[in-house]
Tab-separated table of C-alpha atoms in Angstrom:
chain	number	residue	atom	x	y	z
A	8	UNK	CA	26.944	-3.898	7.404
A	9	UNK	CA	24.575	-0.953	7.625
A	10	UNK	CA	25.993	2.465	7.002
A	11	UNK	CA	26.890	4.260	10.245
A	12	UNK	CA	24.887	7.165	8.850
A	13	UNK	CA	21.693	5.131	8.686
A	14	UNK	CA	19.783	6.157	11.819
A	15	UNK	CA	16.226	5.807	13.067
A	16	UNK	CA	15.596	9.270	11.605
A	17	UNK	CA	16.295	7.806	8.150
A	18	UNK	CA	13.749	5.070	8.797
A	19	UNK	CA	11.207	7.488	10.207
A	20	UNK	CA	11.409	9.703	7.120
A	21	UNK	CA	12.427	7.224	4.443
A	22	UNK	CA	15.536	9.222	3.619
A	23	UNK	CA	19.059	8.169	2.761
A	24	UNK	CA	21.118	10.550	4.880
A	25	UNK	CA	20.303	12.000	8.319
A	26	UNK	CA	20.929	15.565	7.223
A	27	UNK	CA	18.125	18.102	7.517
A	28	UNK	CA	18.414	21.365	5.639
A	29	UNK	CA	16.529	24.249	7.186
A	30	UNK	CA	16.079	26.850	4.487
A	31	UNK	CA	13.843	29.681	3.368
A	32	UNK	CA	14.534	28.821	-0.266
A	33	UNK	CA	12.326	26.300	-2.080
A	34	UNK	CA	15.027	25.442	-4.641
A	35	UNK	CA	17.441	24.466	-1.888
A	36	UNK	CA	14.776	22.337	-0.211
A	37	UNK	CA	14.002	20.460	-3.418
A	38	UNK	CA	17.677	19.915	-4.249
A	39	UNK	CA	18.477	18.488	-0.814
A	40	UNK	CA	15.428	16.220	-0.778
A	41	UNK	CA	16.194	14.881	-4.231
A	42	UNK	CA	19.814	14.248	-3.206
A	43	UNK	CA	18.765	11.963	-0.352
A	44	UNK	CA	18.578	14.374	2.561
A	45	UNK	CA	15.585	16.048	4.156
A	46	UNK	CA	14.519	19.686	4.051
A	47	UNK	CA	12.326	21.915	6.152
A	48	UNK	CA	11.161	25.138	4.568
A	49	UNK	CA	10.909	28.129	6.920
A	50	UNK	CA	7.605	29.876	6.294
A	51	UNK	CA	7.315	32.084	9.374
A	52	UNK	CA	6.930	35.288	7.408
A	53	UNK	CA	4.562	33.970	4.756
A	54	UNK	CA	0.818	34.299	4.433
A	55	UNK	CA	-1.325	31.171	4.305
A	56	UNK	CA	-1.715	31.580	0.522
A	57	UNK	CA	2.042	31.835	0.029
A	58	UNK	CA	2.592	28.756	2.169
A	59	UNK	CA	0.050	26.783	0.139
A	60	UNK	CA	1.734	27.848	-3.099
A	61	UNK	CA	5.171	26.861	-1.796
A	62	UNK	CA	3.912	23.450	-0.701
A	63	UNK	CA	2.420	22.834	-4.145
A	64	UNK	CA	5.652	23.952	-5.848
A	65	UNK	CA	7.762	21.597	-3.762
A	66	UNK	CA	5.403	18.651	-4.167
A	67	UNK	CA	5.550	18.994	-7.944
A	68	UNK	CA	9.310	18.521	-7.836
A	69	UNK	CA	10.065	15.806	-5.301
A	70	UNK	CA	7.974	12.892	-6.495
A	71	UNK	CA	6.190	11.960	-3.312
A	72	UNK	CA	9.182	12.269	-1.007
A	73	UNK	CA	8.541	13.790	2.440
A	74	UNK	CA	9.347	17.373	3.364
A	75	UNK	CA	8.720	19.737	6.243
A	76	UNK	CA	7.357	23.186	6.942
A	77	UNK	CA	8.654	25.282	9.837
A	78	UNK	CA	6.640	27.999	11.536
A	79	UNK	CA	7.666	30.143	14.466
A	80	UNK	CA	5.023	29.528	17.095
A	81	UNK	CA	5.128	32.263	19.718
A	82	UNK	CA	5.469	31.236	23.349
A	83	UNK	CA	5.085	34.626	25.001
A	84	UNK	CA	3.243	37.689	23.772
A	85	UNK	CA	3.014	41.093	25.432
A	86	UNK	CA	-0.034	43.259	24.989
A	87	UNK	CA	0.121	44.748	21.495
A	88	UNK	CA	0.388	48.422	20.678
A	89	UNK	CA	-0.394	50.010	17.343
A	90	UNK	CA	2.476	50.781	14.983
A	91	UNK	CA	1.893	54.508	15.442
A	92	UNK	CA	2.087	54.096	19.208
A	93	UNK	CA	5.315	52.132	18.772
A	94	UNK	CA	6.840	54.764	16.505
A	95	UNK	CA	6.090	57.414	19.107
A	96	UNK	CA	7.981	55.345	21.674
A	97	UNK	CA	11.359	55.585	19.890
A	98	UNK	CA	13.424	58.172	21.793
A	99	UNK	CA	15.113	60.970	19.857
A	100	UNK	CA	18.555	59.833	21.054
A	101	UNK	CA	18.225	56.502	19.253
A	102	UNK	CA	16.706	58.128	16.163
A	103	UNK	CA	19.668	60.508	16.013
A	104	UNK	CA	22.110	57.619	16.409
A	105	UNK	CA	20.503	55.734	13.521
A	106	UNK	CA	20.844	58.814	11.311
A	107	UNK	CA	24.462	59.230	12.418
A	108	UNK	CA	25.221	55.652	11.296
A	109	UNK	CA	23.506	56.250	7.965
A	110	UNK	CA	25.589	59.362	7.328
A	111	UNK	CA	28.862	57.786	8.479
A	112	UNK	CA	28.523	54.758	6.182
A	113	UNK	CA	26.552	56.418	3.433
A	114	UNK	CA	23.726	53.940	3.921
A	115	UNK	CA	21.205	54.335	1.101
A	116	UNK	CA	17.523	54.681	1.775
A	117	UNK	CA	15.633	51.543	0.757
A	118	UNK	CA	13.986	51.623	-2.650
A	119	UNK	CA	10.776	50.849	-0.857
A	120	UNK	CA	10.676	51.484	2.864
A	121	UNK	CA	9.748	48.425	4.914
A	122	UNK	CA	6.018	48.676	5.488
A	123	UNK	CA	6.009	48.452	9.211
A	124	UNK	CA	2.276	49.019	9.256
A	125	UNK	CA	2.004	45.404	8.123
A	126	UNK	CA	3.912	44.356	11.205
A	127	UNK	CA	2.238	43.112	14.304
A	128	UNK	CA	-0.238	40.311	14.492
A	129	UNK	CA	2.692	37.892	14.533
A	130	UNK	CA	0.950	36.216	17.343
A	131	UNK	CA	-1.471	33.425	18.037
A	132	UNK	CA	-3.957	34.407	15.329
A	133	UNK	CA	-1.352	34.520	12.595
A	134	UNK	CA	0.204	31.242	13.702
A	135	UNK	CA	-3.190	29.542	13.722
A	136	UNK	CA	-3.976	30.783	10.214
A	137	UNK	CA	-0.637	29.468	8.964
A	138	UNK	CA	-1.165	26.166	10.735
A	139	UNK	CA	-4.483	25.618	9.004
A	140	UNK	CA	-2.684	25.455	5.652
A	141	UNK	CA	-0.151	22.996	7.017
A	142	UNK	CA	-3.018	20.810	8.247
A	143	UNK	CA	-5.075	21.210	5.066
A	144	UNK	CA	-2.089	20.139	2.989
A	145	UNK	CA	-1.186	17.320	5.369
A	146	UNK	CA	2.449	18.327	5.223
A	147	UNK	CA	4.480	15.248	6.237
A	148	UNK	CA	6.481	17.128	8.890
A	149	UNK	CA	5.564	20.246	10.801
A	150	UNK	CA	8.474	21.784	12.710
A	151	UNK	CA	7.962	24.358	15.419
A	152	UNK	CA	10.946	26.676	15.401
A	153	UNK	CA	10.310	28.240	18.795
A	154	UNK	CA	7.217	27.554	20.905
A	155	UNK	CA	5.949	24.189	22.067
A	156	UNK	CA	3.811	22.346	19.509
A	157	UNK	CA	2.107	20.267	22.217
A	158	UNK	CA	-1.306	21.834	21.640
A	159	UNK	CA	-1.501	20.681	18.017
A	160	UNK	CA	-0.120	17.163	18.375
A	161	UNK	CA	-3.453	15.347	18.504
A	162	UNK	CA	-4.766	16.921	15.335
A	163	UNK	CA	-1.476	16.525	13.478
A	164	UNK	CA	-1.191	12.869	14.400
A	165	UNK	CA	-4.789	12.214	13.355
A	166	UNK	CA	-3.786	13.563	9.948
A	167	UNK	CA	-0.746	11.312	9.799
A	168	UNK	CA	1.729	14.174	10.214
A	169	UNK	CA	4.921	14.204	12.237
A	170	UNK	CA	5.546	17.108	14.607
A	171	UNK	CA	9.039	18.255	15.424
A	172	UNK	CA	9.992	20.667	18.181
A	173	UNK	CA	13.130	22.801	18.380
A	174	UNK	CA	14.409	23.313	21.920
A	175	UNK	CA	17.199	25.301	23.542
A	176	UNK	CA	16.947	23.759	27.030
A	177	UNK	CA	16.783	20.150	28.262
A	178	UNK	CA	13.605	20.849	30.230
A	179	UNK	CA	11.845	21.944	27.053
A	180	UNK	CA	12.867	18.658	25.427
A	181	UNK	CA	11.570	16.615	28.361
A	182	UNK	CA	8.261	18.464	28.300
A	183	UNK	CA	7.841	18.036	24.545
A	184	UNK	CA	8.782	14.344	24.598
A	185	UNK	CA	6.211	13.716	27.335
A	186	UNK	CA	3.609	15.548	25.256
A	187	UNK	CA	4.249	13.243	22.286
A	188	UNK	CA	6.422	15.296	19.949
A	189	UNK	CA	7.824	12.985	17.269
A	190	UNK	CA	11.322	14.408	16.854
A	191	UNK	CA	13.308	16.838	19.010
A	192	UNK	CA	15.794	19.292	17.527
A	193	UNK	CA	18.361	20.185	20.182
A	194	UNK	CA	19.710	23.580	19.234
A	195	UNK	CA	22.932	24.902	20.738
A	196	UNK	CA	24.231	28.400	21.240
A	197	UNK	CA	26.450	28.047	18.149
A	198	UNK	CA	23.392	28.306	15.911
A	199	UNK	CA	22.221	31.188	13.766
A	200	UNK	CA	19.478	33.504	14.879
A	201	UNK	CA	17.707	32.863	18.158
A	202	UNK	CA	19.357	30.268	20.350
A	203	UNK	CA	19.438	29.190	23.934
A	204	UNK	CA	22.609	29.811	25.922
A	205	UNK	CA	23.798	26.186	26.049
A	206	UNK	CA	26.429	25.064	23.548
A	207	UNK	CA	25.657	22.343	21.016
A	208	UNK	CA	28.140	19.903	22.553
A	209	UNK	CA	26.430	20.293	25.926
A	210	UNK	CA	22.766	20.316	25.008
A	211	UNK	CA	22.713	17.444	22.515
A	212	UNK	CA	23.735	14.640	24.912
A	213	UNK	CA	21.379	15.993	27.587
A	214	UNK	CA	18.463	15.892	25.181
A	215	UNK	CA	19.547	12.453	23.978
A	216	UNK	CA	19.451	11.316	27.601
A	217	UNK	CA	15.977	12.803	28.010
A	218	UNK	CA	14.796	10.919	24.921
A	219	UNK	CA	16.416	7.602	25.822
A	220	UNK	CA	13.953	4.732	25.765
A	221	UNK	CA	11.184	6.802	24.194
A	222	UNK	CA	12.013	6.112	20.554
A	223	UNK	CA	12.030	9.840	19.859
A	224	UNK	CA	14.904	10.750	17.531
A	225	UNK	CA	17.053	13.749	18.436
A	226	UNK	CA	18.538	16.037	15.824
A	227	UNK	CA	21.586	18.156	16.660
A	228	UNK	CA	21.522	21.801	15.602
A	229	UNK	CA	23.922	24.708	15.935
A	230	UNK	CA	27.210	25.145	14.125
A	231	UNK	CA	26.873	22.029	11.965
A	232	UNK	CA	28.591	22.588	8.621
A	233	UNK	CA	30.860	19.590	7.994
A	234	UNK	CA	30.877	15.818	7.938
A	235	UNK	CA	32.954	15.880	11.099
A	236	UNK	CA	30.101	17.736	12.805
A	237	UNK	CA	27.687	15.086	11.535
A	238	UNK	CA	29.891	12.264	12.825
A	239	UNK	CA	30.306	14.037	16.167
A	240	UNK	CA	26.563	14.574	16.486
A	241	UNK	CA	25.927	10.877	15.887
A	242	UNK	CA	28.646	10.052	18.417
A	243	UNK	CA	26.807	12.233	20.941
A	244	UNK	CA	23.756	10.069	20.407
A	245	UNK	CA	21.870	12.244	17.957
A	246	UNK	CA	20.055	10.691	15.027
A	247	UNK	CA	20.846	13.433	12.568
A	248	UNK	CA	21.796	17.057	12.107
A	249	UNK	CA	19.841	20.245	11.413
A	250	UNK	CA	21.762	22.603	9.173
A	251	UNK	CA	20.975	26.155	8.101
A	252	UNK	CA	23.962	28.395	7.357
A	253	UNK	CA	25.409	25.690	5.134
A	254	UNK	CA	22.786	26.268	2.444
A	255	UNK	CA	22.749	30.068	2.354
A	256	UNK	CA	25.615	30.151	-0.128
A	257	UNK	CA	24.593	27.142	-2.196
A	258	UNK	CA	24.111	27.687	-5.917
A	259	UNK	CA	20.387	27.173	-5.579
A	260	UNK	CA	20.035	29.657	-2.709
A	261	UNK	CA	18.117	32.860	-3.453
A	262	UNK	CA	20.316	34.897	-1.097
A	263	UNK	CA	21.641	37.786	-3.165
A	264	UNK	CA	25.157	37.440	-4.530
A	265	UNK	CA	26.995	40.124	-2.512
A	266	UNK	CA	25.535	38.671	0.672
A	267	UNK	CA	26.657	35.195	-0.397
A	268	UNK	CA	30.140	36.598	-0.907
A	269	UNK	CA	30.018	38.204	2.534
A	270	UNK	CA	28.989	34.896	4.097
A	271	UNK	CA	31.725	32.984	2.269
A	272	UNK	CA	34.274	35.414	3.707
A	273	UNK	CA	32.873	35.287	7.232
A	274	UNK	CA	34.728	33.668	10.103
A	275	UNK	CA	33.280	32.334	13.326
A	276	UNK	CA	34.227	35.547	15.153
A	277	UNK	CA	32.182	37.487	12.624
A	278	UNK	CA	28.976	35.991	13.974
A	279	UNK	CA	27.764	38.276	16.737
A	280	UNK	CA	25.288	37.306	19.435
A	281	UNK	CA	23.686	40.671	19.942
A	282	UNK	CA	20.341	42.369	20.410
A	283	UNK	CA	21.215	45.400	18.285
A	284	UNK	CA	19.352	44.246	15.188
A	285	UNK	CA	15.975	43.477	16.673
A	286	UNK	CA	16.096	44.008	20.416
A	287	UNK	CA	16.168	40.212	20.809
A	288	UNK	CA	19.548	38.535	21.143
A	289	UNK	CA	20.299	36.611	17.982
A	290	UNK	CA	23.378	35.495	16.081
A	291	UNK	CA	24.022	37.424	12.886
A	292	UNK	CA	27.088	38.287	10.846
A	293	UNK	CA	28.927	41.394	11.945
A	294	UNK	CA	28.357	44.624	10.045
A	295	UNK	CA	28.799	48.364	10.736
A	296	UNK	CA	25.443	48.412	12.498
A	297	UNK	CA	26.853	46.022	15.128
A	298	UNK	CA	30.088	47.965	15.463
A	299	UNK	CA	28.296	51.230	16.082
A	300	UNK	CA	25.753	49.883	18.557
A	301	UNK	CA	28.510	48.096	20.481
A	302	UNK	CA	30.615	51.256	20.729
A	303	UNK	CA	30.857	53.379	23.858
A	304	UNK	CA	29.020	56.163	22.077
A	305	UNK	CA	25.933	54.061	21.464
A	306	UNK	CA	22.696	54.719	23.305
A	307	UNK	CA	20.788	51.856	24.892
A	308	UNK	CA	19.392	49.245	22.519
A	309	UNK	CA	15.614	49.544	22.399
A	310	UNK	CA	13.150	46.821	23.246
A	311	UNK	CA	11.461	44.795	20.499
A	312	UNK	CA	10.028	45.789	18.108
A	313	UNK	CA	11.400	49.334	18.375
A	314	UNK	CA	14.998	48.332	17.619
A	315	UNK	CA	13.847	46.425	14.527
A	316	UNK	CA	11.984	49.519	13.361
A	317	UNK	CA	15.275	51.427	13.673
A	318	UNK	CA	17.397	48.811	11.910
A	319	UNK	CA	14.947	47.882	9.140
A	320	UNK	CA	15.801	50.806	6.847
A	321	UNK	CA	19.524	50.105	7.203
A	322	UNK	CA	19.081	46.417	6.401
A	323	UNK	CA	16.713	46.976	3.482
A	324	UNK	CA	18.921	49.738	2.057
A	325	UNK	CA	21.960	47.447	2.147
A	326	UNK	CA	20.057	44.734	0.270
A	327	UNK	CA	18.386	47.020	-2.272
A	328	UNK	CA	21.694	48.584	-3.306
A	329	UNK	CA	23.844	45.427	-2.957
A	330	UNK	CA	26.052	47.081	-0.344
A	331	UNK	CA	28.100	44.077	0.725
A	332	UNK	CA	29.989	46.190	3.251
A	333	UNK	CA	26.745	46.875	5.118
A	334	UNK	CA	25.007	43.517	4.852
A	335	UNK	CA	24.166	41.193	7.696
A	336	UNK	CA	22.456	37.806	7.871
A	337	UNK	CA	21.717	35.220	10.510
A	338	UNK	CA	24.546	32.682	10.475
A	339	UNK	CA	25.910	30.129	12.901
A	340	UNK	CA	29.432	29.699	14.220
A	341	UNK	CA	30.082	26.896	11.747
A	342	UNK	CA	30.209	29.497	8.975
A	343	UNK	CA	34.019	29.183	9.076
A	344	UNK	CA	33.702	26.006	7.018
A	345	UNK	CA	31.401	27.496	4.411
A	346	UNK	CA	33.948	28.648	1.864
A	347	UNK	CA	32.699	27.666	-1.578
A	348	UNK	CA	29.512	28.209	-3.511
A	349	UNK	CA	28.498	24.684	-4.443
A	350	UNK	CA	25.333	22.939	-5.597
A	351	UNK	CA	23.239	21.674	-2.692
A	352	UNK	CA	23.680	18.094	-3.921
A	353	UNK	CA	27.448	18.455	-3.671
A	354	UNK	CA	27.270	20.064	-0.241
A	355	UNK	CA	25.276	17.090	1.003
A	356	UNK	CA	27.567	14.622	-0.716
A	357	UNK	CA	30.667	16.267	0.793
A	358	UNK	CA	29.219	16.082	4.296
A	359	UNK	CA	28.270	12.453	3.904
A	360	UNK	CA	31.664	11.488	2.494
A	361	UNK	CA	33.541	13.275	5.251
A	362	UNK	CA	31.394	11.698	7.965
A	363	UNK	CA	31.936	8.251	6.486
A	364	UNK	CA	35.678	8.920	6.423
A	365	UNK	CA	35.528	9.699	10.140
A	366	UNK	CA	33.773	6.437	10.902
A	367	UNK	CA	36.198	4.525	8.678
A	368	UNK	CA	39.104	6.061	10.546
A	369	UNK	CA	37.708	4.991	13.904
A	370	UNK	CA	36.790	1.511	12.777
A	371	UNK	CA	40.300	1.060	11.379
B	29	UNK	CA	-12.938	24.936	38.457
B	30	UNK	CA	-12.645	27.347	35.622
B	31	UNK	CA	-14.874	29.766	33.805
B	32	UNK	CA	-14.795	30.601	30.150
B	33	UNK	CA	-16.380	33.640	28.622
B	34	UNK	CA	-16.519	33.926	24.878
B	35	UNK	CA	-15.582	37.387	23.706
B	36	UNK	CA	-17.380	38.595	20.594
B	37	UNK	CA	-15.144	39.709	17.720
B	38	UNK	CA	-12.208	38.097	19.422
B	39	UNK	CA	-9.997	35.270	18.238
B	40	UNK	CA	-9.884	33.713	21.688
B	41	UNK	CA	-12.041	32.645	24.596
B	42	UNK	CA	-11.047	34.188	27.906
B	43	UNK	CA	-11.394	32.575	31.286
B	44	UNK	CA	-10.099	32.422	34.824
B	45	UNK	CA	-8.461	29.485	36.593
B	46	UNK	CA	-8.319	30.169	40.334
B	47	UNK	CA	-6.199	27.068	40.986
B	48	UNK	CA	-3.139	28.708	39.443
B	49	UNK	CA	-3.609	32.246	40.757
B	50	UNK	CA	-0.449	33.534	42.415
B	51	UNK	CA	1.576	30.483	41.347
B	52	UNK	CA	5.202	31.455	40.716
B	53	UNK	CA	6.304	30.324	37.281
B	54	UNK	CA	9.032	30.715	34.686
B	55	UNK	CA	8.277	31.140	31.011
B	56	UNK	CA	10.662	30.031	28.255
B	57	UNK	CA	9.143	32.585	25.942
B	58	UNK	CA	9.744	34.274	22.649
B	59	UNK	CA	8.018	35.221	19.450
B	60	UNK	CA	8.605	36.018	15.804
B	61	UNK	CA	10.554	39.200	15.181
B	62	UNK	CA	8.483	41.679	13.262
B	63	UNK	CA	9.502	42.174	9.660
B	64	UNK	CA	11.832	39.165	9.583
B	65	UNK	CA	11.658	35.397	9.352
B	66	UNK	CA	13.535	35.098	12.627
B	67	UNK	CA	12.404	34.598	16.170
B	68	UNK	CA	13.649	35.902	19.480
B	69	UNK	CA	13.756	34.071	22.768
B	70	UNK	CA	12.746	35.817	26.000
B	71	UNK	CA	12.629	34.471	29.552
B	72	UNK	CA	10.316	35.631	32.317
B	73	UNK	CA	9.616	34.826	35.939
B	74	UNK	CA	6.517	36.046	37.723
B	75	UNK	CA	3.225	34.973	39.230
B	76	UNK	CA	0.221	33.728	37.278
B	77	UNK	CA	-2.844	35.917	37.652
B	78	UNK	CA	-5.204	33.037	36.894
B	79	UNK	CA	-6.436	34.639	33.681
B	80	UNK	CA	-6.178	32.582	30.557
B	81	UNK	CA	-7.020	32.726	26.868
B	82	UNK	CA	-7.816	29.788	24.617
B	83	UNK	CA	-7.006	30.198	20.929
B	84	UNK	CA	-8.118	27.992	18.070
B	85	UNK	CA	-9.932	24.680	18.068
B	86	UNK	CA	-7.331	22.667	19.992
B	87	UNK	CA	-7.467	24.794	22.241
B	88	UNK	CA	-4.126	26.576	22.537
B	89	UNK	CA	-4.059	27.897	26.108
B	90	UNK	CA	-2.183	30.966	27.291
B	91	UNK	CA	-1.861	32.239	30.870
B	92	UNK	CA	-1.153	35.773	32.011
B	93	UNK	CA	2.091	36.008	33.974
B	94	UNK	CA	2.217	39.135	36.114
B	95	UNK	CA	4.314	40.614	38.947
B	96	UNK	CA	7.367	39.960	36.793
B	97	UNK	CA	10.584	39.553	38.780
B	98	UNK	CA	12.628	38.633	35.705
B	99	UNK	CA	12.136	39.981	32.223
B	100	UNK	CA	14.349	41.009	29.311
B	101	UNK	CA	16.110	44.367	29.431
B	102	UNK	CA	13.844	47.025	28.052
B	103	UNK	CA	10.667	44.967	28.405
B	104	UNK	CA	8.298	47.674	29.559
B	105	UNK	CA	5.207	45.609	30.252
B	106	UNK	CA	4.187	44.467	33.711
B	107	UNK	CA	2.689	41.229	32.457
B	108	UNK	CA	3.065	38.836	29.569
B	109	UNK	CA	0.854	36.144	28.036
B	110	UNK	CA	2.598	32.775	28.051
B	111	UNK	CA	1.832	29.528	26.201
B	112	UNK	CA	0.804	27.023	28.876
B	113	UNK	CA	3.344	24.457	27.675
B	114	UNK	CA	6.156	27.000	27.964
B	115	UNK	CA	5.416	27.698	31.638
B	116	UNK	CA	7.361	25.926	34.379
B	117	UNK	CA	6.115	26.167	37.983
B	118	UNK	CA	9.071	27.264	40.117
B	119	UNK	CA	8.092	24.858	42.889
B	120	UNK	CA	7.747	21.895	40.533
B	121	UNK	CA	9.251	22.596	37.098
B	122	UNK	CA	8.750	18.987	36.021
B	123	UNK	CA	4.987	19.422	35.908
B	124	UNK	CA	2.856	21.420	33.541
B	125	UNK	CA	0.388	24.039	34.698
B	126	UNK	CA	-2.428	21.778	33.520
B	127	UNK	CA	-1.119	18.910	35.636
B	128	UNK	CA	-1.018	21.199	38.660
B	129	UNK	CA	-4.594	22.320	37.988
B	130	UNK	CA	-5.786	18.718	37.940
B	131	UNK	CA	-4.295	18.021	41.363
B	132	UNK	CA	-5.665	21.143	43.037
């Protein structure tokens, strides 16, 4: 009898287990791929040259197995202002509050201040430049982490590439399936970073329903950190799971050690869905920055990118000086189950074993 | 009918699509967050002005959504450029803007 974990996603990718690791760390990606899973490397912040180098590095280590690259395609863009214009828009009240937090928690200045003059341009032009590398390299899977990839489907398919789309609403899934997207990632509110406002248990079956009869596999995302989550996702009709937080604390992960320790200690309630880091609502682990901006004394959170300009020195200072008490990172609600620093291969193996146990229990 | 004017020294071609002017639409928007590898989602409702921009060779079409009746807190702009595939006509959210254009 076929393994209950063998889904159409496994056939579509030629992989053993329907577990996708989303990571910004090449070592994690390689370890998961070589252990029988699949990995998508997040490259949103990288230049085309860096992306090309990363692709080469991965290819040299996975022996022809498939892998994916994720970019954050924008889906709405306001008229840009210059960085100097943006800096002038930060009110004194918020500047004073930032300084007050720095004094209260003795937040060190970063060793090198974030160069915000390199910010901006994270728009269509940048995305297109990044995409050209993905096309040139014929990356087996391109995953769009935000905006619709419909516009690039024809070219990608001509090159033999798969295109995956991450959605936070059923209507986005329906639209992308109709456009010809190869795989849909249904991301619930439990996830790290930017999410929709629908929980994983609610969005996954709706997207599965939207994909029914189309042959488009659906991957469940948001709060997935155990084999029980994997089994539940398959029971909901998904063909696999998309996991992110799970790999942050793996041995191979390049996340710095105090931050790994912070993540290993974190509980579900420590993941805050707040706009205080960037002005956009996103799920990150709680830190003094959250506490202060959520207090009654806090001024209004600024719009993007002004709030990120305010928080960037705090975040960089905490990383540069290994201040675990100040650190924050995007993490999903499933972080409760991330309690040990293990090799990626073992993390994958543990998930698979636990999921198989679940299916054994039900079949018995 | 649409018009397209190539703008020198620009990464896009601009044009105007009268068939969608004043159409009420929602945008499931968002963009990368500056200085991070994260993204932020933002939702808007407003009326299309008819102006569009085509980026890249595909092309990747964007429409200008103005007269915003819903936008994120603190969003100071009166209009926002939206990826055509992320726009949902309020009167017929099951259809894309391009499909509506073809039936006009």
